[in-house]
Short mmCIF file of C-alpha atoms and ligand atoms in Angstrom, two decimals:
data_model
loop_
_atom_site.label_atom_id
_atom_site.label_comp_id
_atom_site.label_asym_id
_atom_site.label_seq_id
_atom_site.Cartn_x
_atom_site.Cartn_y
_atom_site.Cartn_z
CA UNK A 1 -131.52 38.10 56.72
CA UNK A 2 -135.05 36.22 57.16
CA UNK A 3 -135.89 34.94 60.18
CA UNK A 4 -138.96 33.29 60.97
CA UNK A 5 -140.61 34.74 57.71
CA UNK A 6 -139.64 38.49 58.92
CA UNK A 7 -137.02 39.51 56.95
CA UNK A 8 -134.38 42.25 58.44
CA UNK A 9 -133.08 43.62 55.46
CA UNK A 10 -135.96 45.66 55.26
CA UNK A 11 -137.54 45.23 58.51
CA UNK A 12 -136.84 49.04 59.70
CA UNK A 13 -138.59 50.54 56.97
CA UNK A 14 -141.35 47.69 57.42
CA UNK A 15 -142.03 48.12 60.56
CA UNK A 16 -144.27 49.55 62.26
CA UNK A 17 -146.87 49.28 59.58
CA UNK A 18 -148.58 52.85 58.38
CA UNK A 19 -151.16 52.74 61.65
CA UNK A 20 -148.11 51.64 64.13
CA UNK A 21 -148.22 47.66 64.09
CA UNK A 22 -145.57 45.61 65.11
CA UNK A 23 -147.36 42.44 64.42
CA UNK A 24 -150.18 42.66 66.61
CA UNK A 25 -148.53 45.15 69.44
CA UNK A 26 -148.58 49.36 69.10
CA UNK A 27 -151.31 50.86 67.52
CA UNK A 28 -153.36 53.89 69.10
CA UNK A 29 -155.51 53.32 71.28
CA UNK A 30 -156.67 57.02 73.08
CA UNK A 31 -159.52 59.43 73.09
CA UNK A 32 -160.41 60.73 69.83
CA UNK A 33 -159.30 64.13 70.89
CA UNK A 34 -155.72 62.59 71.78
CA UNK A 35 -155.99 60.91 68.56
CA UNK A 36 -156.33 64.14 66.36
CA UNK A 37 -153.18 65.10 68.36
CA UNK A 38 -151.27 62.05 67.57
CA UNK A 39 -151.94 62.32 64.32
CA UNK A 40 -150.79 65.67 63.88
CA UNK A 41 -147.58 64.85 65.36
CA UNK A 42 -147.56 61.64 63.31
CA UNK A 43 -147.97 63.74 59.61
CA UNK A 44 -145.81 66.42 60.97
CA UNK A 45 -143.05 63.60 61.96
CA UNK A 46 -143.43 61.78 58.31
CA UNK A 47 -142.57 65.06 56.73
CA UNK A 48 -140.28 66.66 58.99
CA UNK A 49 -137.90 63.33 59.42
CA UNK A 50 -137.19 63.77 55.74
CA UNK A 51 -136.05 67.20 55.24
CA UNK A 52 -132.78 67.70 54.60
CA UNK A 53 -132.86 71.14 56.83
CA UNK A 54 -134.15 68.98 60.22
CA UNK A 55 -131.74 66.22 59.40
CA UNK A 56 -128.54 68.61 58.93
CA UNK A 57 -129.51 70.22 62.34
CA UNK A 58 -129.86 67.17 64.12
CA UNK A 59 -126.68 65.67 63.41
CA UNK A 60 -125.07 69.23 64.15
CA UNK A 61 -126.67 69.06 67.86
CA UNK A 62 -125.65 65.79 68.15
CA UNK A 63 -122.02 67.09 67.30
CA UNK A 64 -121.79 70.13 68.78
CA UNK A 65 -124.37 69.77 72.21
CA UNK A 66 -124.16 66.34 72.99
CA UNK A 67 -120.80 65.31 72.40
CA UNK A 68 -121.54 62.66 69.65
CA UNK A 69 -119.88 59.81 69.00
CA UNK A 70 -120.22 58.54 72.01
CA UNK A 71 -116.93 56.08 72.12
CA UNK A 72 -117.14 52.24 72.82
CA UNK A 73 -114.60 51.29 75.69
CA UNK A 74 -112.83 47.90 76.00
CA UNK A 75 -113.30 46.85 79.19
CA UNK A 76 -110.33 44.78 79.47
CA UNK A 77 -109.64 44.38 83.28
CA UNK A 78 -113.75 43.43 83.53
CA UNK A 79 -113.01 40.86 80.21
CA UNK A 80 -109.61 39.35 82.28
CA UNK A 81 -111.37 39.10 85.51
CA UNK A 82 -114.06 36.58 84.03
CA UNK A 83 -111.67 34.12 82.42
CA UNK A 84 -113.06 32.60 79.44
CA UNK A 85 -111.26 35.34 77.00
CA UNK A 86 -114.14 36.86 76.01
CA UNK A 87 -114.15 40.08 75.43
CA UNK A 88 -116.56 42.98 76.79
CA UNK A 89 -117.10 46.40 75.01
CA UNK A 90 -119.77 49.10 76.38
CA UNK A 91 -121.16 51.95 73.97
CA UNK A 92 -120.54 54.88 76.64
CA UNK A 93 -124.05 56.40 76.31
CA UNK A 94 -122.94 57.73 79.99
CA UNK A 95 -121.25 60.04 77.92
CA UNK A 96 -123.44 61.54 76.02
CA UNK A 97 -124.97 65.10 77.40
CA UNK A 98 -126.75 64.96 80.70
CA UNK A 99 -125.40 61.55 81.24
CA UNK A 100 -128.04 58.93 79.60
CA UNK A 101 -129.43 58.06 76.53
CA UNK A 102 -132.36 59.74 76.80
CA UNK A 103 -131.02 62.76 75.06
CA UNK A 104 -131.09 61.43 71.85
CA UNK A 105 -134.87 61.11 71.61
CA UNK A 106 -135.53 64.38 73.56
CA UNK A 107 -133.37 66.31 71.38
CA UNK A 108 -135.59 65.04 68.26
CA UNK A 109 -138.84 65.49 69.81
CA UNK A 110 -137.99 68.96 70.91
CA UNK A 111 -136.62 70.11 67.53
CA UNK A 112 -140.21 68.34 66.22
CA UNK A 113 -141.79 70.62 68.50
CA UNK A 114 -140.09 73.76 67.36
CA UNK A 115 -140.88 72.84 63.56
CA UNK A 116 -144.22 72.30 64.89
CA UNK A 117 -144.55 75.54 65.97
CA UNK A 118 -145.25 74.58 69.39
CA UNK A 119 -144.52 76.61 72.98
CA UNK A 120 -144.41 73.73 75.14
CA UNK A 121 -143.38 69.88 75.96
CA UNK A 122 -145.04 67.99 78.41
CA UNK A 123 -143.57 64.56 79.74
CA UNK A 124 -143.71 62.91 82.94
CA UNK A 125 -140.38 61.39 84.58
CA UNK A 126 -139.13 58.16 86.59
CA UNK A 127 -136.01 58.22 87.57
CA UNK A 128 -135.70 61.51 86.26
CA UNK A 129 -133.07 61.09 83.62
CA UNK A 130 -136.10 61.99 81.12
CA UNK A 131 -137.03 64.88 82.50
CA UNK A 132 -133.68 66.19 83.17
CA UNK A 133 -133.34 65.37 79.16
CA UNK A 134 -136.39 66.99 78.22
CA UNK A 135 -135.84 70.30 80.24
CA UNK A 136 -132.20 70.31 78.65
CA UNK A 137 -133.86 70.10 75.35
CA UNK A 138 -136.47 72.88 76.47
CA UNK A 139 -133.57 75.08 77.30
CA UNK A 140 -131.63 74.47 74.31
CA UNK A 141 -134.77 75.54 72.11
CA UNK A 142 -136.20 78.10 74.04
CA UNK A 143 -139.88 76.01 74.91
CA UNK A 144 -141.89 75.67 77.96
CA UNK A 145 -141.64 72.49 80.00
CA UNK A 146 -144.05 70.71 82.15
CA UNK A 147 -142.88 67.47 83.73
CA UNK A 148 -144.48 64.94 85.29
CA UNK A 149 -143.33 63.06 88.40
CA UNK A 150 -144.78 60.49 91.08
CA UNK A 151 -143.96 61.58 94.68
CA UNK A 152 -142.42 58.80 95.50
CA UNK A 153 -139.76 59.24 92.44
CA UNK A 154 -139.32 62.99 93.58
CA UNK A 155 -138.24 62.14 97.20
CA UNK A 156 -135.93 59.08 96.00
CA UNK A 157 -134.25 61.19 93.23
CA UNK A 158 -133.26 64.70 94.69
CA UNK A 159 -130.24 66.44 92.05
CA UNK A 160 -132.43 65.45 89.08
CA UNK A 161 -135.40 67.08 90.25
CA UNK A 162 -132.79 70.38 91.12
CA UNK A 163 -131.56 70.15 88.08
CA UNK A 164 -134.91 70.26 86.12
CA UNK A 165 -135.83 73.32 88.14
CA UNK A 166 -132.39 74.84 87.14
CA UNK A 167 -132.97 74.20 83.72
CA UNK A 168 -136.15 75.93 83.77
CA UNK A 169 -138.79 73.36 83.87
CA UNK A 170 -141.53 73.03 85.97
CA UNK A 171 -141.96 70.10 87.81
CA UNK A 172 -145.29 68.66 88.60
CA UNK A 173 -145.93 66.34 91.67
CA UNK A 174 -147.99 63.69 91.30
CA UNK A 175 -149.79 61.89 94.65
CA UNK A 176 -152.15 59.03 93.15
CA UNK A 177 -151.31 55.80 93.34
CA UNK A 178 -147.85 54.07 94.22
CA UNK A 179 -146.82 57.63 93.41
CA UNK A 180 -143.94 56.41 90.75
CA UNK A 181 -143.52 56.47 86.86
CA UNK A 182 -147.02 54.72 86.32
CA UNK A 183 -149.26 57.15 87.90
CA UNK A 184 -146.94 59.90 86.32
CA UNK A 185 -147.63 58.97 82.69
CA UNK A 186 -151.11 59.31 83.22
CA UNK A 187 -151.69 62.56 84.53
CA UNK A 188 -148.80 63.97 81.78
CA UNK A 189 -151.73 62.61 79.35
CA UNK A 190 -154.16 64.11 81.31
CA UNK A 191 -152.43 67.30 81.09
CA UNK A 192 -151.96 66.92 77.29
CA UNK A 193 -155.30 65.99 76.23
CA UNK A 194 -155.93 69.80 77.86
CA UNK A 195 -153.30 71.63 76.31
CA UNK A 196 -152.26 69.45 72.85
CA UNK A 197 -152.86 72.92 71.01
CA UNK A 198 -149.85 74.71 72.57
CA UNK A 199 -147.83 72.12 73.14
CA UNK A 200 -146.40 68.61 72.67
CA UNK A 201 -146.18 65.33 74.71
CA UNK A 202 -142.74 63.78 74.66
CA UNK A 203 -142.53 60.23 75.11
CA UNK A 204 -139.43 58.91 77.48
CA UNK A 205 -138.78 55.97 76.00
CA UNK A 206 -140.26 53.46 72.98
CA UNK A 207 -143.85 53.53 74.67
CA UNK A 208 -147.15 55.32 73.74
CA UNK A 209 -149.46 55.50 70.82
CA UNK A 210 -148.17 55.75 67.47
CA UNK A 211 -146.35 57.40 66.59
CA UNK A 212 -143.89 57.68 69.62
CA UNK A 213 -142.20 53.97 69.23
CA UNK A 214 -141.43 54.68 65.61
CA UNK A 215 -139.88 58.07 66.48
CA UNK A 216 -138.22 57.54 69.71
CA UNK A 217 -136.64 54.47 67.96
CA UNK A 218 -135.34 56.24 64.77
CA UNK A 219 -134.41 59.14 67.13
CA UNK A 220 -132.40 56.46 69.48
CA UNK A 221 -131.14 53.93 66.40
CA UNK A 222 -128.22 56.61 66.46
CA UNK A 223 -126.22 54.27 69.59
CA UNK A 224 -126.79 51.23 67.38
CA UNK A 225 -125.82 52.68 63.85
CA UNK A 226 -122.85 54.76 65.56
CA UNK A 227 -121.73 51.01 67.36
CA UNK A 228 -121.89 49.17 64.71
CA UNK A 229 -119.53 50.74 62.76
CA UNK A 230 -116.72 51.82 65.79
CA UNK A 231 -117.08 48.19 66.84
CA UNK A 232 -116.09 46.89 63.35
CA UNK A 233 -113.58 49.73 63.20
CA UNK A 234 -111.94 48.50 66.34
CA UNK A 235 -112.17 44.93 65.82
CA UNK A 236 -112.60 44.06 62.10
CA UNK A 237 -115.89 42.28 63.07
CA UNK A 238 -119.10 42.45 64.28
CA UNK A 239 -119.73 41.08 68.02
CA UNK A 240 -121.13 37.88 69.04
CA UNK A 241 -123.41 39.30 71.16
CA UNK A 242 -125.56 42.91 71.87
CA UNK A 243 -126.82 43.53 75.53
CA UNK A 244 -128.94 46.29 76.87
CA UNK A 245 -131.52 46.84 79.00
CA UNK A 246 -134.95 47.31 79.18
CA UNK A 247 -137.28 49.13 80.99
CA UNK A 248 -139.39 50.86 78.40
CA UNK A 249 -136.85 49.88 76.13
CA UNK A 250 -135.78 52.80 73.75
CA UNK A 251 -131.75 52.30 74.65
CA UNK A 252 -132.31 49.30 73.57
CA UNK A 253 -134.46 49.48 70.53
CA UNK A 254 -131.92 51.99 69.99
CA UNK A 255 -128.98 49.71 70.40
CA UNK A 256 -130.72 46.73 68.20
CA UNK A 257 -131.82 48.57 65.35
CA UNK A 258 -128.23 48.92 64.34
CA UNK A 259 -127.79 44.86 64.38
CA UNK A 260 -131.26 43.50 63.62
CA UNK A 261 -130.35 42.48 60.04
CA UNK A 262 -126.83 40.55 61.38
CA UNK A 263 -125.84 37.59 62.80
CA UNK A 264 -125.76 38.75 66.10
CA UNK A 265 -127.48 37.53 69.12
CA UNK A 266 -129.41 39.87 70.72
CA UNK A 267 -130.30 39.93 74.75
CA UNK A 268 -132.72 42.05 76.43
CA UNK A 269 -132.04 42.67 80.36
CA UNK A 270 -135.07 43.21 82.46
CA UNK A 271 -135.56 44.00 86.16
CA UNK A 272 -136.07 40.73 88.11
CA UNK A 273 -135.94 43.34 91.59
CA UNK A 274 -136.23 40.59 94.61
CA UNK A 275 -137.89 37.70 92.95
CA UNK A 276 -140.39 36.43 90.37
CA UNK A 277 -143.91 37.11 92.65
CA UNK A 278 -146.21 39.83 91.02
CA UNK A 279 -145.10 43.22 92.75
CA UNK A 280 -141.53 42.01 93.03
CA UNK A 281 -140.36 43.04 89.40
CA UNK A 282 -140.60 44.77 87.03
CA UNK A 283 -139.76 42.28 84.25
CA UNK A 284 -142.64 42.46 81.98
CA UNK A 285 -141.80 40.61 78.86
CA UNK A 286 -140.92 37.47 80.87
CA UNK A 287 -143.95 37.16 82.72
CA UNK A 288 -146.39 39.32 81.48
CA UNK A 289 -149.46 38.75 78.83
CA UNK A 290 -150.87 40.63 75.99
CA UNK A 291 -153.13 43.21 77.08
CA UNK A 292 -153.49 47.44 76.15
CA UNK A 293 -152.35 50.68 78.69
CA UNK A 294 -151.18 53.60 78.16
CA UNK A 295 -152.62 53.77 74.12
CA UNK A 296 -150.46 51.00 72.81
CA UNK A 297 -151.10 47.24 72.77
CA UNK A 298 -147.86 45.23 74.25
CA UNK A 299 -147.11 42.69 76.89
CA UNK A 300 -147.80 44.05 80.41
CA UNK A 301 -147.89 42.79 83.65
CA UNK A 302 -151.35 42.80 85.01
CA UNK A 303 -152.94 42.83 88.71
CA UNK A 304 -155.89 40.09 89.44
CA UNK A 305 -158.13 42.93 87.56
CA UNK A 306 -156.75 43.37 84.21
CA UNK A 307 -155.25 46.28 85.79
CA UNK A 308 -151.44 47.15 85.03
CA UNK A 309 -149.89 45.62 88.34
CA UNK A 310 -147.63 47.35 90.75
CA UNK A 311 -143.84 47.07 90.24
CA UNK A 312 -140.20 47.15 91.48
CA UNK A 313 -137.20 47.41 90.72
CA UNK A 314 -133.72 49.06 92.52
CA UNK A 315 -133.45 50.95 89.42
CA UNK A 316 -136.36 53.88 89.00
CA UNK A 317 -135.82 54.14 84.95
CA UNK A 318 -136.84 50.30 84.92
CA UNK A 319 -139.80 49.77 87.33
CA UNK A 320 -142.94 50.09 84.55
CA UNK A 321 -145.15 47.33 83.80
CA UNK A 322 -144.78 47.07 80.40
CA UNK A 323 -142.60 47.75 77.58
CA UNK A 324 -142.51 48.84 74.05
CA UNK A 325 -144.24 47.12 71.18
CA UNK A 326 -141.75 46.43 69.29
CA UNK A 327 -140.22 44.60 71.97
CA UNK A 328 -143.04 42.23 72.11
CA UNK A 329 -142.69 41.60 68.64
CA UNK A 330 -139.17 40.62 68.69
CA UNK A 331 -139.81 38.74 71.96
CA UNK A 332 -142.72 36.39 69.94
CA UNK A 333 -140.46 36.63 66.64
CA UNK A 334 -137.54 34.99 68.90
CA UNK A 335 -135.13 37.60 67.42
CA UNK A 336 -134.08 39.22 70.60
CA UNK A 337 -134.11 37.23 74.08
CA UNK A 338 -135.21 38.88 77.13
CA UNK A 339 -134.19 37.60 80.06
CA UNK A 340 -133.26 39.28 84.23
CA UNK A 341 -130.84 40.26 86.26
CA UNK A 342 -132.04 41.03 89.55
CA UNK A 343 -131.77 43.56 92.45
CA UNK A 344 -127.94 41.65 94.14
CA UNK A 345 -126.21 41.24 90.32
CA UNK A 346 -126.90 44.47 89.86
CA UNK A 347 -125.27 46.16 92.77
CA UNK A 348 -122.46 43.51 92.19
CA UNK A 349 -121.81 44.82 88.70
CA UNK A 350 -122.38 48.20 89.91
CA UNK A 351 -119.20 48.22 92.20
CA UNK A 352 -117.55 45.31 89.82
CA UNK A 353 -117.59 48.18 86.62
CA UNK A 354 -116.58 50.85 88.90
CA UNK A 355 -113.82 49.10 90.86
CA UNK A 356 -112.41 47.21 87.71
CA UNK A 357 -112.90 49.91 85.17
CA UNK A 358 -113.29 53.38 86.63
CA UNK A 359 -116.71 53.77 85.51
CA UNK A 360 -119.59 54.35 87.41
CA UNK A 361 -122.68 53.05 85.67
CA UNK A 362 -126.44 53.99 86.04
CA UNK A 363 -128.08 51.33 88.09
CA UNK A 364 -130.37 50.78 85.05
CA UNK A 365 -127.52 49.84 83.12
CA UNK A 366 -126.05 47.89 85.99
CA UNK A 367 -128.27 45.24 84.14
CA UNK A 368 -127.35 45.10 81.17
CA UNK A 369 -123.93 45.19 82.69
CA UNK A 370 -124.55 42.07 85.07
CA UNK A 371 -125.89 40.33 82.03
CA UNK A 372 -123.13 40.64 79.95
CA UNK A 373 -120.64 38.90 82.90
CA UNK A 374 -122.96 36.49 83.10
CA UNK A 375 -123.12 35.68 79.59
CA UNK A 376 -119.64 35.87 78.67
CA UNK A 377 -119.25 33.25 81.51
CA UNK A 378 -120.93 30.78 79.59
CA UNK A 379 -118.89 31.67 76.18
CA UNK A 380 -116.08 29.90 75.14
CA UNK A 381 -114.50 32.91 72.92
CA UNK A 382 -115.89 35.84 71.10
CA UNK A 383 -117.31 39.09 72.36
CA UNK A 384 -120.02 41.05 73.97
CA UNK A 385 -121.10 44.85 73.33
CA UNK A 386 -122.79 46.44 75.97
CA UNK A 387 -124.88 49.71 75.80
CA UNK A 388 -124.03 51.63 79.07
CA UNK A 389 -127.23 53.61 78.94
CA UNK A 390 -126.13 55.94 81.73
CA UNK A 391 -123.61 57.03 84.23
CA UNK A 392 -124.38 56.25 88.14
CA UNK A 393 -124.04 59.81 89.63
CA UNK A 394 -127.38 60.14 90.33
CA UNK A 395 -127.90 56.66 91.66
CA UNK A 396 -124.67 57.12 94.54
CA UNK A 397 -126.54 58.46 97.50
CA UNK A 398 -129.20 55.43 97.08
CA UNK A 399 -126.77 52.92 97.09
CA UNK A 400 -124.42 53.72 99.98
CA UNK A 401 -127.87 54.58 101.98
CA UNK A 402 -129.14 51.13 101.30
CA UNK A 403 -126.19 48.74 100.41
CA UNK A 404 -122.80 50.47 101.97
CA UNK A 405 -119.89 50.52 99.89
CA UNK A 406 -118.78 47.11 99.00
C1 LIG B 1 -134.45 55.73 81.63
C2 LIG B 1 -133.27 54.93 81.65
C3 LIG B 1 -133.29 53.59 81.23
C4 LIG B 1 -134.56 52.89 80.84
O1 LIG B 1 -135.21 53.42 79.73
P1 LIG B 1 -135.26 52.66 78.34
O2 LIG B 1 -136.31 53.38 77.60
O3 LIG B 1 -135.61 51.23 78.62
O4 LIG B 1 -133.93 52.78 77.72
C5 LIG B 1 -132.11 52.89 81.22
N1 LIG B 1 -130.95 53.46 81.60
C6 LIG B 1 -130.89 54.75 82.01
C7 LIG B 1 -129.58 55.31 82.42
C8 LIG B 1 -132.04 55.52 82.04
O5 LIG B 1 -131.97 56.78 82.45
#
């Protein structure tokens, strides 16, 4: 498929370019002595990806650790309750080990690291789904593991930082700034540009210097490729329409990858928190600009200095002010659509899944789950696959503290 002179068929292998482009957005831009790092992750990555030996052990953690497939679930009493006879479907990534996504990528990275040779991983954390992810990954492998994590984030999201210390990992407070994911990415860089010899940095979501959105994408592309295929299994056809959310965006990219090259429309959800003023939200591609942070060139929301610009959201795994490359390039391409959900849908569809399903989802993925009702509202037939990026446990005490049960 070629759309607006990009064409899909062989768009994965296309992009990024050798040096990380998407377009204009990704790239590298760090320290030199970062850069020798990336780089040595990057060769070790081309190589690596391609042997036989680290692709037959991925797939058998996948299997055997995480529980994959993940399944898609009708959600038929949430499709009846809306009324136009569409049809919702979520991709239960709530399902998958630890509860989230983020396993997918952290797995990868971590077996990277042990081909690597290396002792240790380094990350910083958000919500903390990451770093539980990472420190599961540590575990599993036998490596050292430093996370990351603002104050502010530590206080708001108690089990996960237990459970990271249970797992073995230590967990590193962080006190600049607004004390949240932000500040938390920088001083994990910090932290690697002093110890990149021993160890390796692991990326959270589709973010970073090359080669982290190429990797963290392939490493996530496994909802997309595994959804694509159960949905057509169940159905006979593709769906009209693919939702997820975005905060850095690798459940997405994840999701997307598998439907890039069909005729499927495509639908971003980010954080619109309490309104559209600067500070407010988190939702980045909507009303941010070009502009460079955290080594990669995207679109970013930016303070009256250049500077990336404080952010909010309800959900912790959303609020950072930019997202990944490649979702700036399919946001200027016009092959994916980004548009919000903010802080009130969200806890809506938070109790709406729960009540009307039995499944409690992530308040990230309350989004994407908002977005969907909202969408199928507006469709006269067809369907609409959702990627449920995570399960809500963690988020429960937050929500009865600050909203009451509904
Ligand atoms: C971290 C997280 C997200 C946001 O990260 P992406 O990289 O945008 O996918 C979404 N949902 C859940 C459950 C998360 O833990």
């Amino acid at each position: 498929m070629i759309f607006n002179d990009v064409n899909f068929d062989t768009y994965l292998k296309n992009y990024p370019t050798e040096d990380g482009f998407f377009g204009k957005y990704g790239g590298s831009y760090i320290s030199p002595e970062l850069q020798t790092a990336m780089q040595e992750i990057s060769h070790a990555y081309n190589t690596i990806c391609k042997s036989r030996k680290f692709i037959d052990e991925l797939r058998r953690i996948r299997r055997e650790f995480q529980g994959r497939p993940t399944p898609i679930s009708h959600l038929q009493r949430l499709s009846d309750s809306i009324g136009t006879g569409v049809q919702l479907y979520a991709k239960r990534e709530d399902l998958n080990h630890t509860g989230a996504h983020k396993l997918n990528h952290c797995m990868g990275e971590a077996l990277l690291a042990k081909y690597m040779g290396k002792k240790k991983v380094i990350a910083e954390t958000g919500a903390g789904q990451h770093g539980v992810a990472l420190a599961t990954a540590a575990a599993y492998f036998g490596l050292e593991c430093d996370i990351y994590m603002g104050k502010v984030d530590i206080e708001k999201q108690a089990p996960n930082v237990a459970r990271m210390k249970i797992l073995g990992a230590r967990v590193v407070e962080v006190t600049d700034g607004l004390q949240t994911l932000k500040e938390a990415v920088d001083a994990a860089f910090a932290a690697y540009a002093r110890e990149y010899k021993d160890a390796i940095y692991c990326i959270g979501s589709v973010l970073g210097p090359h080669p982290f959105p190429l990797m963290v994408r392939d490493f996530q592309s496994v909802v997309g490729i595994e959804a694509r295929e159960q949905f057509i299994d169940m159905t006979g056809e593709l769906p009209d329409a693919v939702v997820a959310c975005v905060g850095g965006g690798s459940n997405a990219m994840g999701t997307f990858a598998g439907f890039l090259n069909d005729p499927v429309d495509i639908y971003g959800v980010e954080p619109l928190g309490r309104g559209t003023a600067l500070g407010d939200h988190a939702a980045s591609l909507k009303y941010g600009t070009e502009g460079i942070m955290h080594g990669f060139n995207s679109i970013m929301l930016k303070d009256e200095n250049g500077e990336p610009a404080p952010v909010y959201s309800v959900a912790s795994g959303l609020d950072y002010p930019s997202s990944g490359p490649e979702h700036a390039f399919l946001h200027d391409l016009g092959r994916v659509k980004y548009d919000v959900i903010n802080d009130e849908e969200t806890i809506d569809a938070f109790f709406t899944l729960s009540r009307l399903e039995g499944i409690i989802p992530a308040i990230e993925s309350s989004h994407a789950i908002a977005y969907g009702m909202k969408l199928a509202k507006t469709m006269k037939k067809g369907s609409v696959l959702i990627t449920l990026s995570g399960r809500g446990d963690k988020d429960m005490d937050y929500v009865i503290e600050k909203y009451g049960i509904r």
